[in-house]
mmCIF file of C-alpha atoms in Angstrom:
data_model
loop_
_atom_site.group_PDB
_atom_site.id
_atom_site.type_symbol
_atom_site.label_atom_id
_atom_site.label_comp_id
_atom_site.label_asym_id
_atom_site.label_seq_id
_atom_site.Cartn_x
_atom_site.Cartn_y
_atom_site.Cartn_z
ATOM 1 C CA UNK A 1 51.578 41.836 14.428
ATOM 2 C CA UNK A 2 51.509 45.360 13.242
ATOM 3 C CA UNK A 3 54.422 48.117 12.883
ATOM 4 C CA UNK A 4 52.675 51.341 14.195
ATOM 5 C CA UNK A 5 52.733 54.000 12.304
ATOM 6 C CA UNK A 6 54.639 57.056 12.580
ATOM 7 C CA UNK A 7 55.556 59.621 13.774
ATOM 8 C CA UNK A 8 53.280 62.460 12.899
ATOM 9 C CA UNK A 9 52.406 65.395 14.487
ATOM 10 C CA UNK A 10 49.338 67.446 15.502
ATOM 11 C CA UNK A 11 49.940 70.794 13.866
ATOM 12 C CA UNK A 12 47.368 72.307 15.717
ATOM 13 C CA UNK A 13 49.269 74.114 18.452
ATOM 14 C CA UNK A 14 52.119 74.914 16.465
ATOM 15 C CA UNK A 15 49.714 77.422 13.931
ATOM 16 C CA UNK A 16 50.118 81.054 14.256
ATOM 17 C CA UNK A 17 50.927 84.434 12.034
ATOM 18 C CA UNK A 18 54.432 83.073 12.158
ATOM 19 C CA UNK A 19 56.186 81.588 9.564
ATOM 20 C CA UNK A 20 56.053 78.307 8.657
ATOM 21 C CA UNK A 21 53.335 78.200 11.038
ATOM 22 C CA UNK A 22 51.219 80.489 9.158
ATOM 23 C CA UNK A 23 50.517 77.563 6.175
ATOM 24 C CA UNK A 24 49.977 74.108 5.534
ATOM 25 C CA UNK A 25 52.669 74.193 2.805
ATOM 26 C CA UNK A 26 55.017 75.493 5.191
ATOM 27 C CA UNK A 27 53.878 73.484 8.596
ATOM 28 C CA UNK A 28 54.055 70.443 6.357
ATOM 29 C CA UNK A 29 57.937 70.801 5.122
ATOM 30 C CA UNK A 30 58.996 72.104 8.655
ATOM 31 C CA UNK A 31 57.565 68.639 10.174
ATOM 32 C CA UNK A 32 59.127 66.783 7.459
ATOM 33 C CA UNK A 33 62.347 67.958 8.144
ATOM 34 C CA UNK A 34 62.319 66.920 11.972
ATOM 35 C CA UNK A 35 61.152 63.534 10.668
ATOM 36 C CA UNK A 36 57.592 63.595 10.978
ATOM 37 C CA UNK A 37 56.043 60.963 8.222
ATOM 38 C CA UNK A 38 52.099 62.440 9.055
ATOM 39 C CA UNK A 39 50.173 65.171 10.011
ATOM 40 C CA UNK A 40 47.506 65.337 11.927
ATOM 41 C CA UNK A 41 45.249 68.313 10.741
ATOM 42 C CA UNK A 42 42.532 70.819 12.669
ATOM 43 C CA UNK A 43 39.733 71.665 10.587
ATOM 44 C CA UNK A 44 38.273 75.044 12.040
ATOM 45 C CA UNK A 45 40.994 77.394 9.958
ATOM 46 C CA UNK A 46 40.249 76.937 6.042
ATOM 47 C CA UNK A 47 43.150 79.301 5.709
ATOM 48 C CA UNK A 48 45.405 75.606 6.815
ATOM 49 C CA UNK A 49 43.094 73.122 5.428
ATOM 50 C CA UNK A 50 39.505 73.536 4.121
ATOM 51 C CA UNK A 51 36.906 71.580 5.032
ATOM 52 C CA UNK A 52 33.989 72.682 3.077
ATOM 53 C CA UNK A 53 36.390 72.042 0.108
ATOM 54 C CA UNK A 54 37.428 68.621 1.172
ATOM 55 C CA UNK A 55 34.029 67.405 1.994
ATOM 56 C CA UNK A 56 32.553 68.416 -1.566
ATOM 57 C CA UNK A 57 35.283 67.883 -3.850
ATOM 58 C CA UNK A 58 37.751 64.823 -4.726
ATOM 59 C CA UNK A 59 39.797 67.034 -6.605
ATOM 60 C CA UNK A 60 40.950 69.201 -3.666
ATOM 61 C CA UNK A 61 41.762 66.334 -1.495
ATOM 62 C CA UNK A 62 43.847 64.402 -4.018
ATOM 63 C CA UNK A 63 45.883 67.972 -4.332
ATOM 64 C CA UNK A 64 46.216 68.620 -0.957
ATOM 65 C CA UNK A 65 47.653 64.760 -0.670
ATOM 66 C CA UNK A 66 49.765 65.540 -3.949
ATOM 67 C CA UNK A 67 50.961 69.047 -2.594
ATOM 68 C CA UNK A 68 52.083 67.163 1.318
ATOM 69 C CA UNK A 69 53.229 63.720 -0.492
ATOM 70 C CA UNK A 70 55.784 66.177 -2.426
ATOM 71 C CA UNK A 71 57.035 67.302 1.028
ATOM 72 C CA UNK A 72 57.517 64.262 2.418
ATOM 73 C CA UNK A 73 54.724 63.981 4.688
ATOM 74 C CA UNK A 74 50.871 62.113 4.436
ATOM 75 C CA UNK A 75 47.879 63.078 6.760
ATOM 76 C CA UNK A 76 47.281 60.919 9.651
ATOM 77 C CA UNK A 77 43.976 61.853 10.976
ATOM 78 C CA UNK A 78 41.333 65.267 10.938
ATOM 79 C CA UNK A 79 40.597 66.881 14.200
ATOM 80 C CA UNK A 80 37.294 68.462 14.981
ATOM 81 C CA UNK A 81 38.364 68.925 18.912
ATOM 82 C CA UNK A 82 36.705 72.222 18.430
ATOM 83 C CA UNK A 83 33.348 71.161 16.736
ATOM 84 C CA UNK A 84 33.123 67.979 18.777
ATOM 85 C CA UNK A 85 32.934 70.245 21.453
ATOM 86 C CA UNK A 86 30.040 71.908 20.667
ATOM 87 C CA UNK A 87 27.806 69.181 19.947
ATOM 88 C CA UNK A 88 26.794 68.925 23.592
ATOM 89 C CA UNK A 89 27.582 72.153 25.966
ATOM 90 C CA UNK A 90 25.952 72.393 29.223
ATOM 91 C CA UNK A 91 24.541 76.023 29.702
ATOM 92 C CA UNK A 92 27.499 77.087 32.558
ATOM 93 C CA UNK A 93 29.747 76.810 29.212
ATOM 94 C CA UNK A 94 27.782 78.367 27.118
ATOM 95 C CA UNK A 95 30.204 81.874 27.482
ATOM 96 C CA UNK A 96 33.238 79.915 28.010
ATOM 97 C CA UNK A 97 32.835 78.237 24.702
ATOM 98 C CA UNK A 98 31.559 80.537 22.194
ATOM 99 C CA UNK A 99 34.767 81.428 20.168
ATOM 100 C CA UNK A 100 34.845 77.879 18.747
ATOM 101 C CA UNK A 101 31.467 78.629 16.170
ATOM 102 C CA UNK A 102 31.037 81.468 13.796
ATOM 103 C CA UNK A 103 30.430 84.682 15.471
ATOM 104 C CA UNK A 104 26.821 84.503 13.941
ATOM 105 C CA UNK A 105 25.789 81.524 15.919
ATOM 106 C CA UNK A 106 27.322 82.394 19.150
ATOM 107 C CA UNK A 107 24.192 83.210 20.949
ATOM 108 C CA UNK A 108 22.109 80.761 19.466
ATOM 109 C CA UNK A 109 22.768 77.796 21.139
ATOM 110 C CA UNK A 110 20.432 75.330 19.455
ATOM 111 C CA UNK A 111 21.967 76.805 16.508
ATOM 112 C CA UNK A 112 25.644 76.319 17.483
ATOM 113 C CA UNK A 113 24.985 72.604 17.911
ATOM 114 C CA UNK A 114 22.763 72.057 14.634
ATOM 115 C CA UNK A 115 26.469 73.829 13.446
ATOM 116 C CA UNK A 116 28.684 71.546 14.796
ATOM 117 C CA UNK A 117 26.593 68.274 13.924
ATOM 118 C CA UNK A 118 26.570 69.561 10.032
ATOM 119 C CA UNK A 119 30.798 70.163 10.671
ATOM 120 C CA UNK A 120 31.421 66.662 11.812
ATOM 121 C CA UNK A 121 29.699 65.262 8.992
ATOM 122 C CA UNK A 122 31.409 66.977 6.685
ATOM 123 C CA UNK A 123 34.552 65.705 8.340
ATOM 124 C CA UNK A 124 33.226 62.203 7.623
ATOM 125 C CA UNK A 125 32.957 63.006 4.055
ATOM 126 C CA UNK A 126 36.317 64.823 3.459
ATOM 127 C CA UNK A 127 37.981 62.121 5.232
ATOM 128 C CA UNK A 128 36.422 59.200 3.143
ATOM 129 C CA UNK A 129 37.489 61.866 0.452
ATOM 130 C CA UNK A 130 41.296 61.548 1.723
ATOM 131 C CA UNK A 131 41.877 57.902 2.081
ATOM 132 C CA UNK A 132 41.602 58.283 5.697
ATOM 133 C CA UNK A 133 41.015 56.084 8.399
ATOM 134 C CA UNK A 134 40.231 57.324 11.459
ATOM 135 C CA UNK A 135 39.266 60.559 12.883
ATOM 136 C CA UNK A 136 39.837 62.643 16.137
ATOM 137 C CA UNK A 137 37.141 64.783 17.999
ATOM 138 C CA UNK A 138 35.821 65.579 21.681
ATOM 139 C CA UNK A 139 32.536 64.254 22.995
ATOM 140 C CA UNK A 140 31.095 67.576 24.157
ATOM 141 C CA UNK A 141 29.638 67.239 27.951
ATOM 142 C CA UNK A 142 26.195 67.571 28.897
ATOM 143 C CA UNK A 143 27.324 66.253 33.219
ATOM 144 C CA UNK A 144 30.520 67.299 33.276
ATOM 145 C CA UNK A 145 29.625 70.376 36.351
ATOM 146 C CA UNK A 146 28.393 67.049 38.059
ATOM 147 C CA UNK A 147 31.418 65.176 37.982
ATOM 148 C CA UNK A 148 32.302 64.958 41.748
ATOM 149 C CA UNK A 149 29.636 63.549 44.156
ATOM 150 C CA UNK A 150 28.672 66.549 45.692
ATOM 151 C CA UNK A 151 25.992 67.958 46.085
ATOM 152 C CA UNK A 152 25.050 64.064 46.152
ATOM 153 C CA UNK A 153 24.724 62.415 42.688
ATOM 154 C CA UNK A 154 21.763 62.124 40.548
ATOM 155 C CA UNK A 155 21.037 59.231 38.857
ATOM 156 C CA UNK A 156 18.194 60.060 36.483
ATOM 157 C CA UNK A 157 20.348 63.600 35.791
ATOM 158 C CA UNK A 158 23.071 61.658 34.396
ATOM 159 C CA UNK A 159 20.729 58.837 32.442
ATOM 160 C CA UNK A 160 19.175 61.803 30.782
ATOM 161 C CA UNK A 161 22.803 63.391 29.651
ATOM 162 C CA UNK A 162 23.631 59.831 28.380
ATOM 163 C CA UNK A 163 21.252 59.561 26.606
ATOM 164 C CA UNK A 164 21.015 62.522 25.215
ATOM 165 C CA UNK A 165 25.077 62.188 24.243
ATOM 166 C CA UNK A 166 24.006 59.212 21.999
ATOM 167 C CA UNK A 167 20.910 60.670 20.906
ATOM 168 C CA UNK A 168 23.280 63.361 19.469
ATOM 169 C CA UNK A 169 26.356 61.139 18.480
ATOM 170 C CA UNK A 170 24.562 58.771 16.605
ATOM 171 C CA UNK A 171 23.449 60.287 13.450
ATOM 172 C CA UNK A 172 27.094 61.179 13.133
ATOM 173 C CA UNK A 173 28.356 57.909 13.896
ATOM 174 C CA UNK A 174 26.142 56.990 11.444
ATOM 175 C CA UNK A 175 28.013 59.440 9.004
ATOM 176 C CA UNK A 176 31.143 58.056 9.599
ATOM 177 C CA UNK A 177 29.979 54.671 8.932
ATOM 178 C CA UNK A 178 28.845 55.343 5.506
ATOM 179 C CA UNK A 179 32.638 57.189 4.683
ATOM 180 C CA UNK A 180 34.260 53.735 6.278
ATOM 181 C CA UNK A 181 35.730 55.615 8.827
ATOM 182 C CA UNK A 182 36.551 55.630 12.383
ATOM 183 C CA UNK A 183 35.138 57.996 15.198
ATOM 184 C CA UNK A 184 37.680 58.752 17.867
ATOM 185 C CA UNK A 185 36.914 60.192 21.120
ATOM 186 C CA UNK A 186 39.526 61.889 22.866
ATOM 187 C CA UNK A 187 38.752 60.752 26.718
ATOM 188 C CA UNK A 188 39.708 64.099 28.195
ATOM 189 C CA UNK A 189 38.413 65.651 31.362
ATOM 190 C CA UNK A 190 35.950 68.380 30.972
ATOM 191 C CA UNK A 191 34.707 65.932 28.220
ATOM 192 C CA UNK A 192 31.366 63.520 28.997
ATOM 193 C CA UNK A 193 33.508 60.801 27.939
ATOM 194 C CA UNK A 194 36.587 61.169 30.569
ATOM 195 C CA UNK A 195 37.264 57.272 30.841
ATOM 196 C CA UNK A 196 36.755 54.145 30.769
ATOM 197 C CA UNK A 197 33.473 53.702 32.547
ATOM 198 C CA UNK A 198 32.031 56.857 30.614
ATOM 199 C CA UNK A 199 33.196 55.487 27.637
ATOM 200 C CA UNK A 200 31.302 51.757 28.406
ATOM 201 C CA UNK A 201 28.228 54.064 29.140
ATOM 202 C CA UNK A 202 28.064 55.962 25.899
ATOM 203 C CA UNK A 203 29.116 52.665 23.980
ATOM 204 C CA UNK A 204 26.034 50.862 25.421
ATOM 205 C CA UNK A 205 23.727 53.557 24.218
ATOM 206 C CA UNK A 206 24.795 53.519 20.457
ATOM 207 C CA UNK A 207 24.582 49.850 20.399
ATOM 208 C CA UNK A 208 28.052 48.816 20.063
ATOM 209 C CA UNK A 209 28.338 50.921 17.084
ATOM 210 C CA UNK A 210 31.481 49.795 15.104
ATOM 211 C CA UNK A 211 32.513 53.351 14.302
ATOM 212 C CA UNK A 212 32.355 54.547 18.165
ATOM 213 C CA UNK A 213 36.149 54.078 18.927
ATOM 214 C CA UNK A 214 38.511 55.793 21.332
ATOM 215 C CA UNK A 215 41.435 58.519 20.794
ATOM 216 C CA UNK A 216 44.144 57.226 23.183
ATOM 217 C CA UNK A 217 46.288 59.753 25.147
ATOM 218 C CA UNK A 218 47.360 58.493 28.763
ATOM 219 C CA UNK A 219 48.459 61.644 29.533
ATOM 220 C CA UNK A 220 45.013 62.319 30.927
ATOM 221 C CA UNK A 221 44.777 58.763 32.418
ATOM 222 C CA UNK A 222 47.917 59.667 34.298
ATOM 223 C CA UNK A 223 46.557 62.739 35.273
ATOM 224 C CA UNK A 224 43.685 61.291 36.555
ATOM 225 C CA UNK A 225 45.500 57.990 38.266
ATOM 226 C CA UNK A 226 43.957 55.526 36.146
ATOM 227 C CA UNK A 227 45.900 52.275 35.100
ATOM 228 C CA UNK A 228 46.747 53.474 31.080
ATOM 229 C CA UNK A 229 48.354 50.127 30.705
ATOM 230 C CA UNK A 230 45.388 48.177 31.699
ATOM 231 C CA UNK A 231 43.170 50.415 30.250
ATOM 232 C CA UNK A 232 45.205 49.170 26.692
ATOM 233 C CA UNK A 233 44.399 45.456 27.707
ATOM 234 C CA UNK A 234 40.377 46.117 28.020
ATOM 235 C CA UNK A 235 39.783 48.498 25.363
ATOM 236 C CA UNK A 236 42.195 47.951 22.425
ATOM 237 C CA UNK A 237 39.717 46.834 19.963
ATOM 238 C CA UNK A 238 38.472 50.130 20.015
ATOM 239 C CA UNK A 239 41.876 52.417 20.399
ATOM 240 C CA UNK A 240 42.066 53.464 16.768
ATOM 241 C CA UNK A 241 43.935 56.821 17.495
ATOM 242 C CA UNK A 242 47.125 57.651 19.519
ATOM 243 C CA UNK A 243 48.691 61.162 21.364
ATOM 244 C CA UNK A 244 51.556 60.531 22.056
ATOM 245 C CA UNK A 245 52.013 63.116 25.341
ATOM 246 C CA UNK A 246 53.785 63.262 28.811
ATOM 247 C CA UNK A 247 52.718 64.012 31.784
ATOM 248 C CA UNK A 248 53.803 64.224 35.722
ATOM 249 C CA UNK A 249 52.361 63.900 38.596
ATOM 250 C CA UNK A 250 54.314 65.661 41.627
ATOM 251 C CA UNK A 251 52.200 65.234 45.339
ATOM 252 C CA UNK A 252 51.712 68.113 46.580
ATOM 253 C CA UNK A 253 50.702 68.928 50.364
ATOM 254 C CA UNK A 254 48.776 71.929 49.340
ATOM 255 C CA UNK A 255 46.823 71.508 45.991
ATOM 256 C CA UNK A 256 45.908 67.613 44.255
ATOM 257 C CA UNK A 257 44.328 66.072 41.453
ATOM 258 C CA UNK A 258 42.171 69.210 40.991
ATOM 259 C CA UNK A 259 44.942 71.666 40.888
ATOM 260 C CA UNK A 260 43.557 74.514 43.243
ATOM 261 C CA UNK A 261 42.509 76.610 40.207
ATOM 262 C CA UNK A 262 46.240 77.569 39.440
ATOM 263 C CA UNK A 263 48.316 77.512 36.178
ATOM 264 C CA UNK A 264 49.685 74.540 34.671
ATOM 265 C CA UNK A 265 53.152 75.078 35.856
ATOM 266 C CA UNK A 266 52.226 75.855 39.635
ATOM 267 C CA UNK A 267 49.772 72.204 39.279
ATOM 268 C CA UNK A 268 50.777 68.687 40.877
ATOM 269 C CA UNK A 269 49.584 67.188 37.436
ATOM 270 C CA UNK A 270 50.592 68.687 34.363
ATOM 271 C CA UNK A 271 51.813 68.634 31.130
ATOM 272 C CA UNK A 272 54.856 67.464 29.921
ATOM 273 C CA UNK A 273 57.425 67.098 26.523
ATOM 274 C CA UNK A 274 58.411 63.538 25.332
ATOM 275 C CA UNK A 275 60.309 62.152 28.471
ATOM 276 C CA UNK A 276 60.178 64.848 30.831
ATOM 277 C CA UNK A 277 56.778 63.414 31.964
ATOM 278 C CA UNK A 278 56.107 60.067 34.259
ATOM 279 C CA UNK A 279 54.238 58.215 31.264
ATOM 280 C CA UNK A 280 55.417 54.677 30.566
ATOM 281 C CA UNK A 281 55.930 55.173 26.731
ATOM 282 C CA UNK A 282 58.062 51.544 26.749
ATOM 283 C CA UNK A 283 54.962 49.877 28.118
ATOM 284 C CA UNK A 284 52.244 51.891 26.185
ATOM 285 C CA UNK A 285 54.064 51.026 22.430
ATOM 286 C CA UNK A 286 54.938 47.405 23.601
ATOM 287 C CA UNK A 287 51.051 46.864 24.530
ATOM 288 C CA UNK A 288 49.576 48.678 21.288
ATOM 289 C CA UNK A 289 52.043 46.416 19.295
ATOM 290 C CA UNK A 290 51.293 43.517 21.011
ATOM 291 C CA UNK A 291 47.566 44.021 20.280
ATOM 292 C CA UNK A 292 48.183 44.886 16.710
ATOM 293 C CA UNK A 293 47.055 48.838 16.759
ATOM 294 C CA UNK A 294 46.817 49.546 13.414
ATOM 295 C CA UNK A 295 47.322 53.726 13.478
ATOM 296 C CA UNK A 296 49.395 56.542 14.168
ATOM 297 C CA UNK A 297 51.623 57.455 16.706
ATOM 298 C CA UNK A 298 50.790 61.560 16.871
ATOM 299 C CA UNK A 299 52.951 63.916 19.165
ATOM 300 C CA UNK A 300 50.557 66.003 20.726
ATOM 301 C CA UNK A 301 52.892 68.828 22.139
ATOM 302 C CA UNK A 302 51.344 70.338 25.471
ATOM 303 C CA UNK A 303 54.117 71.305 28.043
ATOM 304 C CA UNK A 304 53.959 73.863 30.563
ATOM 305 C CA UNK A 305 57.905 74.354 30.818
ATOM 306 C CA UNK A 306 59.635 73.690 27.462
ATOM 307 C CA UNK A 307 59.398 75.620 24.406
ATOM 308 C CA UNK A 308 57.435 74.366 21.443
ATOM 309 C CA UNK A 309 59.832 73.784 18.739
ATOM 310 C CA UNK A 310 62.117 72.210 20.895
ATOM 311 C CA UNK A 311 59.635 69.703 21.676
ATOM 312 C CA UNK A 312 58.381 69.088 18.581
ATOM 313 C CA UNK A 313 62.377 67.931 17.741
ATOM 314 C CA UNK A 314 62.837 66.240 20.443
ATOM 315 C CA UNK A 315 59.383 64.280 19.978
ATOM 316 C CA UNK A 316 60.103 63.055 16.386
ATOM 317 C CA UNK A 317 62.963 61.389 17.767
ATOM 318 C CA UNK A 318 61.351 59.896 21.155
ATOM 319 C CA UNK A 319 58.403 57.826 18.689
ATOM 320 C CA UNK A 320 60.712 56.861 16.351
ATOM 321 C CA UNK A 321 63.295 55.053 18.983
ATOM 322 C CA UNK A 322 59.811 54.044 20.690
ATOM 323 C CA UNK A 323 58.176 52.088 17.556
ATOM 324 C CA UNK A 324 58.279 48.417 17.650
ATOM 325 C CA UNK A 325 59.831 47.060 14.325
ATOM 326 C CA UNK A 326 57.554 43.981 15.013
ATOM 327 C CA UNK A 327 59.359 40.837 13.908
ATOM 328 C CA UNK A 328 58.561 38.607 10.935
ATOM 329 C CA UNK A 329 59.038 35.224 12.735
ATOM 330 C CA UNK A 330 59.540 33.917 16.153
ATOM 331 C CA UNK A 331 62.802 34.001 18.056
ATOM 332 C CA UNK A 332 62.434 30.079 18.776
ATOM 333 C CA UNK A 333 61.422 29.188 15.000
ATOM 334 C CA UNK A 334 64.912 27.720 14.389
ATOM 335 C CA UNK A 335 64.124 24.901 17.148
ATOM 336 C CA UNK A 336 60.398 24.139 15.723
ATOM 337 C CA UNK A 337 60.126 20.677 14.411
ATOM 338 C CA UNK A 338 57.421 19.259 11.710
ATOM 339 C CA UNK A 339 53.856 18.896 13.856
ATOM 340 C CA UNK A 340 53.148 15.508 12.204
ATOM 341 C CA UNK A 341 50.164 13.776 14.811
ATOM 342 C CA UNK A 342 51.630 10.601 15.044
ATOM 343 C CA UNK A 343 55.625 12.198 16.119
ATOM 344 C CA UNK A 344 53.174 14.448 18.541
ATOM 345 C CA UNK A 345 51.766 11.180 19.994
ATOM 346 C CA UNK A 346 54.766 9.591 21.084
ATOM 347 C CA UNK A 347 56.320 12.799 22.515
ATOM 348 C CA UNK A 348 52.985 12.660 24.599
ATOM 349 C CA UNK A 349 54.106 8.713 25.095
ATOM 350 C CA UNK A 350 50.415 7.665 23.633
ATOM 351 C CA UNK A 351 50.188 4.493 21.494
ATOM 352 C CA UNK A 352 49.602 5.428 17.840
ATOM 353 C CA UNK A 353 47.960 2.586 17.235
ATOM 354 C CA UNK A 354 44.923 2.981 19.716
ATOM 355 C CA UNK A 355 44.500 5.140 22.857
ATOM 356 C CA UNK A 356 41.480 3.449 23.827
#
């Protein structure tokens, strides 16, 4: 079995004018001294981290690893949340999502999404270019406005969306393949690829590819009243990227699942800091040890009530005392005898001369 890694730390809502938040240097020694060991690293503000650079040149990736090695952190992952977004945008987003792309291709929508193809694969590259493993994105939706059966569902509507998902996805999947690494899809509502089923769906339509792989944060599972604990047990061969993040789940008798359109602290579901939330961290780090997860554990700090910093203290602590220190050896080795056949036999009671 595997020790996870961590904890690191998803800078990306913690960036702002503010300092440390303001640089990478900065960002980097601030989350070493909480005790994160990783960062996890957006890619759409070259003023943090470049990623023109880092796809085209070896020599800024090994500094960038030099400069955060030096502060006592590594990188964990690269996020294209953003990009991934914008690879598939059905047209009643089109306004809502035009601040993620350059201002020039913000009415171009073809454009936008040539855009964001060309940014994932350069994330490929720059994170072959770091040493890195896996990688975290969105799917982009092409049905999400369908998502609840009414007006009734269409069948052929959402075989076309599928396919054209994979249509889109594979040539980057493809991309990642060549850099050896990992293409994790955070399973997030608004997102095609929400959950298990929609996951299955997509998988079947790139083949199987071995680079297709899931982001894991059961904070939307909760949210959603899926089994996040079962979900471990059917698709942990593909779970190569963890947020860690809470969540709660308060009935309500006048708003549900869908929130009534209010803000996150007026909603029965929302977001919550390490351990204010109703997730089942105990279970969740006991199953991804168990089936030998071989990433990071990555606070993703989203809470509604608590203050930022605060969390991100309080959540370097929370992984830490959550990681399994898997053991070496059994806790029954000490009783093991030699498994010699014949001393096997005659525990069985079987002749060792003949058992016919």
């Amino acid at each position: 079995m595997k020790t996870l890694q961590g904890p690191s730390i998803f800078l990306s809502q913690f960036i702002s004018e503010r300092p440390p938040f303001n640089a990478l240097e900065s960002m980097a020694a601030w989350a070493a001294g909480l005790g994160y060991k990783a960062v996890q690293l957006p890619t759409h503000l070259p003023h943090i981290f470049d990623l023109n650079k880092a796809a085209e040149s070896v020599d800024y990736c090994a500094q960038v690893r030099e400069t955060l090695r030096n502060l006592g952190v590594q990188i964990s992952e690269l996020s294209t949340h953003l990009q991934g977004q914008l690879v598939a945008v059905h047209p009643a987003y089109e306004r809502a999502f035009t601040g993620f792309a350059p201002s020039s291709l913000r009415l171009d929508s073809h454009a936008r999404q040539q855009w964001a193809v060309s940014v994932l694969k350069k994330a490929a590259k720059a994170s072959q270019n770091l040493g890195l493993k896996a990688h975290a994105t969105f799917s982009g939706s092409l049905a999400w406005p369908f998502f609840y059966p009414w007006p009734p569902h269409n069948e052929v509507m959402f075989e076309e969306a599928f396919a054209e998902l994979a249509a889109r996805w594979r040539p980057i999947l493809d991309s990642f393949d060549e850099a050896g690494v990992d293409l994790c899809f955070e399973l997030h509502p608004g997102e095609d690829l929400h959950d298990g089923v929609t996951f299955g769906r997509f998988l079947e339509l790139v083949n199987h590819h071995p680079r297709c792989n899931i982001l894991y944060d059961p904070s939307h599972m909760l949210l959603q009243h899926m089994d996040y604990l079962g979900f471990i047990d059917s698709w942990h061969s593909r779970i190569r990227a963890f947020h860690v993040k809470d969540a709660e789940f308060n009935p309500s008798a006048q708003s549900g699942v869908y929130g009534g359109y209010q803000n996150w602290p007026q909603r029965p579901g929302r977001f919550r800091s390490l351990g204010d939330g109703h997730v089942n961290f105990k279970g969740i780090f006991s199953k991804l040890a168990q089936y030998d997860y071989p990433g990071w554990a990555t606070l993703e700090w989203e809470c509604c009530l608590k203050e930022g910093e605060t969390g991100a203290r309080e959540g370097a602590k929370f992984i830490s005392e959550h990681i399994i220190r898997v053991s070496k050896h059994n806790f029954d080795d000490f009783a093991v005898q030699k498994h010699e056949r014949e001393a096997a036999r005659a525990l069985l009671g079987l002749d060792n001369k003949s058992d016919k």
